[in-house]
Amino acid sequence: MAKKTKKSAENIAAQTAAPTVDTTPTVTPKLIVAQRKFNRWYVYFKGVAPKDNVGCGCKTAKSAIRYMHLLKARYGATISQTIYERLQFEAAREACITTTGKWNFYADNDFEAIRLGLFYCWRDGDSFVRVEYRHGAENYTLRISHLDHNSHESFTL
């Protein structure tokens, strides 16, 4: 008759047995990138086969940023920092409008935008009209005006 082993001996034998090897492939986090083609921003995963890739062609840089955040939330992917900074730079765009045309440029604040607009007009000999700021849904116009605080109640003819 065989001798019965104790449960503690069985547990020790189970712990010292060879560990099982996980054969599932490790999943590397996907990298979200964007590329400008045909006047659109194409947002997609880098290094993913086209049949498995989810991408979108966005009209503006701001909508491309929103789509990147959506992909990050859905798939747990990481956003390319350089592409993200470029999209933020593209989203904050100013336009200087003159009597002969307009220029697109980038400025950090309103004061800098007016200064650059006046410089471009002075450099090219144009007349300054306005600076337009376009940042997503926030659009406004900057103009130069003179406030006259004198009283014009009395006129002499």
JSON list of C-alpha atoms in Angstrom, two decimals:
[
{"chain": "A", "resi": 1, "resn": "MET", "atom": "CA", "xyz": [0.00, 0.00, 0.00]},
{"chain": "A", "resi": 2, "resn": "ALA", "atom": "CA", "xyz": [1.33, 3.44, -1.00]},
{"chain": "A", "resi": 3, "resn": "LYS", "atom": "CA", "xyz": [1.91, 6.03, 1.65]},
{"chain": "A", "resi": 4, "resn": "LYS", "atom": "CA", "xyz": [-0.41, 9.05, 1.37]},
{"chain": "A", "resi": 5, "resn": "THR", "atom": "CA", "xyz": [1.38, 12.41, 1.09]},
{"chain": "A", "resi": 6, "resn": "LYS", "atom": "CA", "xyz": [0.38, 15.39, 3.15]},
{"chain": "A", "resi": 7, "resn": "LYS", "atom": "CA", "xyz": [-1.30, 18.38, 1.56]},
{"chain": "A", "resi": 8, "resn": "SER", "atom": "CA", "xyz": [1.55, 20.71, 2.56]},
{"chain": "A", "resi": 9, "resn": "ALA", "atom": "CA", "xyz": [3.99, 18.50, 0.66]},
{"chain": "A", "resi": 10, "resn": "GLU", "atom": "CA", "xyz": [1.73, 18.66, -2.41]},
{"chain": "A", "resi": 11, "resn": "ASN", "atom": "CA", "xyz": [1.67, 22.48, -2.22]},
{"chain": "A", "resi": 12, "resn": "ILE", "atom": "CA", "xyz": [5.47, 22.65, -2.00]},
{"chain": "A", "resi": 13, "resn": "ALA", "atom": "CA", "xyz": [5.82, 20.31, -4.97]},
{"chain": "A", "resi": 14, "resn": "ALA", "atom": "CA", "xyz": [3.36, 22.44, -7.00]},
{"chain": "A", "resi": 15, "resn": "GLN", "atom": "CA", "xyz": [5.31, 25.62, -6.18]},
{"chain": "A", "resi": 16, "resn": "THR", "atom": "CA", "xyz": [8.67, 24.14, -7.18]},
{"chain": "A", "resi": 17, "resn": "ALA", "atom": "CA", "xyz": [7.31, 22.82, -10.49]},
{"chain": "A", "resi": 18, "resn": "ALA", "atom": "CA", "xyz": [8.38, 24.57, -13.68]},
{"chain": "A", "resi": 19, "resn": "PRO", "atom": "CA", "xyz": [6.53, 27.86, -14.19]},
{"chain": "A", "resi": 20, "resn": "THR", "atom": "CA", "xyz": [4.24, 28.09, -17.17]},
{"chain": "A", "resi": 21, "resn": "VAL", "atom": "CA", "xyz": [5.40, 30.27, -20.02]},
{"chain": "A", "resi": 22, "resn": "ASP", "atom": "CA", "xyz": [2.96, 32.85, -21.39]},
{"chain": "A", "resi": 23, "resn": "THR", "atom": "CA", "xyz": [3.09, 32.47, -25.17]},
{"chain": "A", "resi": 24, "resn": "THR", "atom": "CA", "xyz": [0.86, 35.44, -25.98]},
{"chain": "A", "resi": 25, "resn": "PRO", "atom": "CA", "xyz": [2.75, 38.17, -27.81]},
{"chain": "A", "resi": 26, "resn": "THR", "atom": "CA", "xyz": [3.40, 41.35, -25.89]},
{"chain": "A", "resi": 27, "resn": "VAL", "atom": "CA", "xyz": [1.31, 44.23, -27.13]},
{"chain": "A", "resi": 28, "resn": "THR", "atom": "CA", "xyz": [3.32, 47.36, -27.73]},
{"chain": "A", "resi": 29, "resn": "PRO", "atom": "CA", "xyz": [1.40, 50.60, -27.35]},
{"chain": "A", "resi": 30, "resn": "LYS", "atom": "CA", "xyz": [0.37, 52.08, -30.66]},
{"chain": "A", "resi": 31, "resn": "LEU", "atom": "CA", "xyz": [1.69, 55.49, -31.67]},
{"chain": "A", "resi": 32, "resn": "ILE", "atom": "CA", "xyz": [-0.79, 58.04, -33.02]},
{"chain": "A", "resi": 33, "resn": "VAL", "atom": "CA", "xyz": [0.60, 60.28, -35.75]},
{"chain": "A", "resi": 34, "resn": "ALA", "atom": "CA", "xyz": [-0.81, 62.75, -38.27]},
{"chain": "A", "resi": 35, "resn": "GLN", "atom": "CA", "xyz": [0.24, 63.78, -41.74]},
{"chain": "A", "resi": 36, "resn": "ARG", "atom": "CA", "xyz": [-0.89, 66.68, -43.91]},
{"chain": "A", "resi": 37, "resn": "LYS", "atom": "CA", "xyz": [-2.01, 65.62, -47.39]},
{"chain": "A", "resi": 38, "resn": "PHE", "atom": "CA", "xyz": [-4.34, 67.24, -49.89]},
{"chain": "A", "resi": 39, "resn": "ASN", "atom": "CA", "xyz": [-5.28, 70.07, -47.52]},
{"chain": "A", "resi": 40, "resn": "ARG", "atom": "CA", "xyz": [-6.33, 67.62, -44.74]},
{"chain": "A", "resi": 41, "resn": "TRP", "atom": "CA", "xyz": [-4.75, 66.16, -41.62]},
{"chain": "A", "resi": 42, "resn": "TYR", "atom": "CA", "xyz": [-4.73, 62.33, -41.74]},
{"chain": "A", "resi": 43, "resn": "VAL", "atom": "CA", "xyz": [-4.57, 60.83, -38.24]},
{"chain": "A", "resi": 44, "resn": "TYR", "atom": "CA", "xyz": [-3.62, 57.15, -37.97]},
{"chain": "A", "resi": 45, "resn": "PHE", "atom": "CA", "xyz": [-1.60, 54.55, -36.02]},
{"chain": "A", "resi": 46, "resn": "LYS", "atom": "CA", "xyz": [2.04, 54.28, -37.04]},
{"chain": "A", "resi": 47, "resn": "GLY", "atom": "CA", "xyz": [3.33, 50.79, -37.87]},
{"chain": "A", "resi": 48, "resn": "VAL", "atom": "CA", "xyz": [-0.09, 49.13, -38.06]},
{"chain": "A", "resi": 49, "resn": "ALA", "atom": "CA", "xyz": [-1.23, 47.23, -41.14]},
{"chain": "A", "resi": 50, "resn": "PRO", "atom": "CA", "xyz": [-3.71, 49.20, -43.26]},
{"chain": "A", "resi": 51, "resn": "LYS", "atom": "CA", "xyz": [-6.47, 46.62, -42.76]},
{"chain": "A", "resi": 52, "resn": "ASP", "atom": "CA", "xyz": [-6.16, 46.96, -38.96]},
{"chain": "A", "resi": 53, "resn": "ASN", "atom": "CA", "xyz": [-5.60, 50.72, -38.90]},
{"chain": "A", "resi": 54, "resn": "VAL", "atom": "CA", "xyz": [-8.27, 53.21, -37.93]},
{"chain": "A", "resi": 55, "resn": "GLY", "atom": "CA", "xyz": [-7.70, 56.64, -39.40]},
{"chain": "A", "resi": 56, "resn": "CYS", "atom": "CA", "xyz": [-9.51, 59.80, -40.30]},
{"chain": "A", "resi": 57, "resn": "GLY", "atom": "CA", "xyz": [-8.98, 62.78, -42.57]},
{"chain": "A", "resi": 58, "resn": "CYS", "atom": "CA", "xyz": [-9.64, 65.93, -40.55]},
{"chain": "A", "resi": 59, "resn": "LYS", "atom": "CA", "xyz": [-10.18, 69.35, -42.12]},
{"chain": "A", "resi": 60, "resn": "THR", "atom": "CA", "xyz": [-8.55, 71.39, -39.36]},
{"chain": "A", "resi": 61, "resn": "ALA", "atom": "CA", "xyz": [-5.67, 70.89, -36.96]},
{"chain": "A", "resi": 62, "resn": "LYS", "atom": "CA", "xyz": [-8.03, 71.34, -34.00]},
{"chain": "A", "resi": 63, "resn": "SER", "atom": "CA", "xyz": [-10.27, 68.48, -35.15]},
{"chain": "A", "resi": 64, "resn": "ALA", "atom": "CA", "xyz": [-7.16, 66.31, -35.67]},
{"chain": "A", "resi": 65, "resn": "ILE", "atom": "CA", "xyz": [-6.17, 66.97, -32.04]},
{"chain": "A", "resi": 66, "resn": "ARG", "atom": "CA", "xyz": [-9.65, 65.98, -30.87]},
{"chain": "A", "resi": 67, "resn": "TYR", "atom": "CA", "xyz": [-9.51, 62.77, -32.93]},
{"chain": "A", "resi": 68, "resn": "MET", "atom": "CA", "xyz": [-6.08, 61.93, -31.46]},
{"chain": "A", "resi": 69, "resn": "HIS", "atom": "CA", "xyz": [-7.53, 62.21, -27.95]},
{"chain": "A", "resi": 70, "resn": "LEU", "atom": "CA", "xyz": [-10.44, 59.99, -28.98]},
{"chain": "A", "resi": 71, "resn": "LEU", "atom": "CA", "xyz": [-8.06, 57.29, -30.25]},
{"chain": "A", "resi": 72, "resn": "LYS", "atom": "CA", "xyz": [-6.02, 57.55, -27.08]},
{"chain": "A", "resi": 73, "resn": "ALA", "atom": "CA", "xyz": [-9.12, 57.05, -24.93]},
{"chain": "A", "resi": 74, "resn": "ARG", "atom": "CA", "xyz": [-10.47, 54.16, -27.01]},
{"chain": "A", "resi": 75, "resn": "TYR", "atom": "CA", "xyz": [-7.31, 52.16, -27.68]},
{"chain": "A", "resi": 76, "resn": "GLY", "atom": "CA", "xyz": [-4.90, 53.27, -24.96]},
{"chain": "A", "resi": 77, "resn": "ALA", "atom": "CA", "xyz": [-2.44, 54.49, -27.57]},
{"chain": "A", "resi": 78, "resn": "THR", "atom": "CA", "xyz": [0.20, 57.16, -27.12]},
{"chain": "A", "resi": 79, "resn": "ILE", "atom": "CA", "xyz": [0.25, 60.43, -29.05]},
{"chain": "A", "resi": 80, "resn": "SER", "atom": "CA", "xyz": [3.42, 61.47, -30.83]},
{"chain": "A", "resi": 81, "resn": "GLN", "atom": "CA", "xyz": [4.65, 64.53, -28.94]},
{"chain": "A", "resi": 82, "resn": "THR", "atom": "CA", "xyz": [6.25, 66.23, -31.95]},
{"chain": "A", "resi": 83, "resn": "ILE", "atom": "CA", "xyz": [3.14, 65.81, -34.10]},
{"chain": "A", "resi": 84, "resn": "TYR", "atom": "CA", "xyz": [0.93, 67.02, -31.24]},
{"chain": "A", "resi": 85, "resn": "GLU", "atom": "CA", "xyz": [3.02, 70.18, -30.78]},
{"chain": "A", "resi": 86, "resn": "ARG", "atom": "CA", "xyz": [2.94, 70.83, -34.53]},
{"chain": "A", "resi": 87, "resn": "LEU", "atom": "CA", "xyz": [-0.85, 70.49, -34.57]},
{"chain": "A", "resi": 88, "resn": "GLN", "atom": "CA", "xyz": [-1.17, 72.90, -31.65]},
{"chain": "A", "resi": 89, "resn": "PHE", "atom": "CA", "xyz": [1.04, 75.33, -33.52]},
{"chain": "A", "resi": 90, "resn": "GLU", "atom": "CA", "xyz": [-1.11, 74.99, -36.66]},
{"chain": "A", "resi": 91, "resn": "ALA", "atom": "CA", "xyz": [-4.34, 75.39, -34.67]},
{"chain": "A", "resi": 92, "resn": "ALA", "atom": "CA", "xyz": [-3.33, 78.82, -33.34]},
{"chain": "A", "resi": 93, "resn": "ARG", "atom": "CA", "xyz": [-3.02, 80.72, -36.60]},
{"chain": "A", "resi": 94, "resn": "GLU", "atom": "CA", "xyz": [-3.31, 84.42, -37.28]},
{"chain": "A", "resi": 95, "resn": "ALA", "atom": "CA", "xyz": [-4.00, 86.16, -40.60]},
{"chain": "A", "resi": 96, "resn": "CYS", "atom": "CA", "xyz": [-2.96, 89.72, -41.43]},
{"chain": "A", "resi": 97, "resn": "ILE", "atom": "CA", "xyz": [-5.32, 91.26, -43.97]},
{"chain": "A", "resi": 98, "resn": "THR", "atom": "CA", "xyz": [-4.17, 94.26, -45.99]},
{"chain": "A", "resi": 99, "resn": "THR", "atom": "CA", "xyz": [-5.55, 96.20, -48.93]},
{"chain": "A", "resi": 100, "resn": "THR", "atom": "CA", "xyz": [-3.69, 93.96, -51.41]},
{"chain": "A", "resi": 101, "resn": "GLY", "atom": "CA", "xyz": [-3.97, 90.50, -49.82]},
{"chain": "A", "resi": 102, "resn": "LYS", "atom": "CA", "xyz": [-3.39, 88.49, -46.65]},
{"chain": "A", "resi": 103, "resn": "TRP", "atom": "CA", "xyz": [-0.62, 86.55, -44.90]},
{"chain": "A", "resi": 104, "resn": "ASN", "atom": "CA", "xyz": [-0.90, 83.69, -42.45]},
{"chain": "A", "resi": 105, "resn": "PHE", "atom": "CA", "xyz": [1.48, 83.75, -39.51]},
{"chain": "A", "resi": 106, "resn": "TYR", "atom": "CA", "xyz": [1.74, 82.56, -35.90]},
{"chain": "A", "resi": 107, "resn": "ALA", "atom": "CA", "xyz": [1.87, 84.73, -32.80]},
{"chain": "A", "resi": 108, "resn": "ASP", "atom": "CA", "xyz": [1.95, 84.03, -29.07]},
{"chain": "A", "resi": 109, "resn": "ASN", "atom": "CA", "xyz": [-0.55, 86.74, -28.08]},
{"chain": "A", "resi": 110, "resn": "ASP", "atom": "CA", "xyz": [-2.64, 89.60, -29.47]},
{"chain": "A", "resi": 111, "resn": "PHE", "atom": "CA", "xyz": [0.04, 92.23, -28.95]},
{"chain": "A", "resi": 112, "resn": "GLU", "atom": "CA", "xyz": [2.56, 90.19, -30.93]},
{"chain": "A", "resi": 113, "resn": "ALA", "atom": "CA", "xyz": [-0.03, 89.57, -33.67]},
{"chain": "A", "resi": 114, "resn": "ILE", "atom": "CA", "xyz": [-0.66, 93.31, -34.16]},
{"chain": "A", "resi": 115, "resn": "ARG", "atom": "CA", "xyz": [3.08, 94.02, -34.05]},
{"chain": "A", "resi": 116, "resn": "LEU", "atom": "CA", "xyz": [3.82, 91.38, -36.71]},
{"chain": "A", "resi": 117, "resn": "GLY", "atom": "CA", "xyz": [0.91, 92.54, -38.87]},
{"chain": "A", "resi": 118, "resn": "LEU", "atom": "CA", "xyz": [2.13, 96.13, -38.80]},
{"chain": "A", "resi": 119, "resn": "PHE", "atom": "CA", "xyz": [5.68, 95.00, -39.54]},
{"chain": "A", "resi": 120, "resn": "TYR", "atom": "CA", "xyz": [4.60, 92.99, -42.61]},
{"chain": "A", "resi": 121, "resn": "CYS", "atom": "CA", "xyz": [2.60, 95.97, -43.90]},
{"chain": "A", "resi": 122, "resn": "TRP", "atom": "CA", "xyz": [5.51, 98.35, -43.33]},
{"chain": "A", "resi": 123, "resn": "ARG", "atom": "CA", "xyz": [7.94, 95.93, -44.99]},
{"chain": "A", "resi": 124, "resn": "ASP", "atom": "CA", "xyz": [5.80, 95.48, -48.11]},
{"chain": "A", "resi": 125, "resn": "GLY", "atom": "CA", "xyz": [4.38, 99.02, -48.29]},
{"chain": "A", "resi": 126, "resn": "ASP", "atom": "CA", "xyz": [0.75, 97.90, -47.81]},
{"chain": "A", "resi": 127, "resn": "SER", "atom": "CA", "xyz": [-2.05, 99.47, -45.79]},
{"chain": "A", "resi": 128, "resn": "PHE", "atom": "CA", "xyz": [-3.00, 97.57, -42.63]},
{"chain": "A", "resi": 129, "resn": "VAL", "atom": "CA", "xyz": [-6.67, 96.57, -42.37]},
{"chain": "A", "resi": 130, "resn": "ARG", "atom": "CA", "xyz": [-6.99, 93.96, -39.59]},
{"chain": "A", "resi": 131, "resn": "VAL", "atom": "CA", "xyz": [-5.61, 90.80, -37.98]},
{"chain": "A", "resi": 132, "resn": "GLU", "atom": "CA", "xyz": [-7.90, 87.77, -37.71]},
{"chain": "A", "resi": 133, "resn": "TYR", "atom": "CA", "xyz": [-7.37, 85.14, -35.04]},
{"chain": "A", "resi": 134, "resn": "ARG", "atom": "CA", "xyz": [-8.68, 81.65, -35.79]},
{"chain": "A", "resi": 135, "resn": "HIS", "atom": "CA", "xyz": [-8.39, 79.01, -33.09]},
{"chain": "A", "resi": 136, "resn": "GLY", "atom": "CA", "xyz": [-11.05, 76.32, -33.37]},
{"chain": "A", "resi": 137, "resn": "ALA", "atom": "CA", "xyz": [-14.42, 77.84, -32.59]},
{"chain": "A", "resi": 138, "resn": "GLU", "atom": "CA", "xyz": [-12.83, 80.99, -31.17]},
{"chain": "A", "resi": 139, "resn": "ASN", "atom": "CA", "xyz": [-12.50, 83.56, -33.95]},
{"chain": "A", "resi": 140, "resn": "TYR", "atom": "CA", "xyz": [-12.07, 87.29, -33.53]},
{"chain": "A", "resi": 141, "resn": "THR", "atom": "CA", "xyz": [-10.68, 90.30, -35.34]},
{"chain": "A", "resi": 142, "resn": "LEU", "atom": "CA", "xyz": [-8.11, 92.81, -34.11]},
{"chain": "A", "resi": 143, "resn": "ARG", "atom": "CA", "xyz": [-8.18, 96.33, -35.56]},
{"chain": "A", "resi": 144, "resn": "ILE", "atom": "CA", "xyz": [-6.37, 99.55, -34.78]},
{"chain": "A", "resi": 145, "resn": "SER", "atom": "CA", "xyz": [-8.67, 102.40, -33.85]},
{"chain": "A", "resi": 146, "resn": "HIS", "atom": "CA", "xyz": [-8.28, 105.82, -32.30]},
{"chain": "A", "resi": 147, "resn": "LEU", "atom": "CA", "xyz": [-10.55, 106.86, -29.45]},
{"chain": "A", "resi": 148, "resn": "ASP", "atom": "CA", "xyz": [-11.30, 110.56, -29.44]},
{"chain": "A", "resi": 149, "resn": "HIS", "atom": "CA", "xyz": [-12.12, 111.72, -25.92]},
{"chain": "A", "resi": 150, "resn": "ASN", "atom": "CA", "xyz": [-12.73, 115.35, -26.90]},
{"chain": "A", "resi": 151, "resn": "SER", "atom": "CA", "xyz": [-16.19, 116.76, -26.61]},
{"chain": "A", "resi": 152, "resn": "HIS", "atom": "CA", "xyz": [-17.67, 117.61, -30.03]},
{"chain": "A", "resi": 153, "resn": "GLU", "atom": "CA", "xyz": [-20.82, 119.32, -28.74]},
{"chain": "A", "resi": 154, "resn": "SER", "atom": "CA", "xyz": [-19.94, 122.82, -29.90]},
{"chain": "A", "resi": 155, "resn": "PHE", "atom": "CA", "xyz": [-19.23, 123.57, -33.52]},
{"chain": "A", "resi": 156, "resn": "THR", "atom": "CA", "xyz": [-18.30, 126.93, -34.96]},
{"chain": "A", "resi": 157, "resn": "LEU", "atom": "CA", "xyz": [-19.38, 127.69, -38.46]}
]
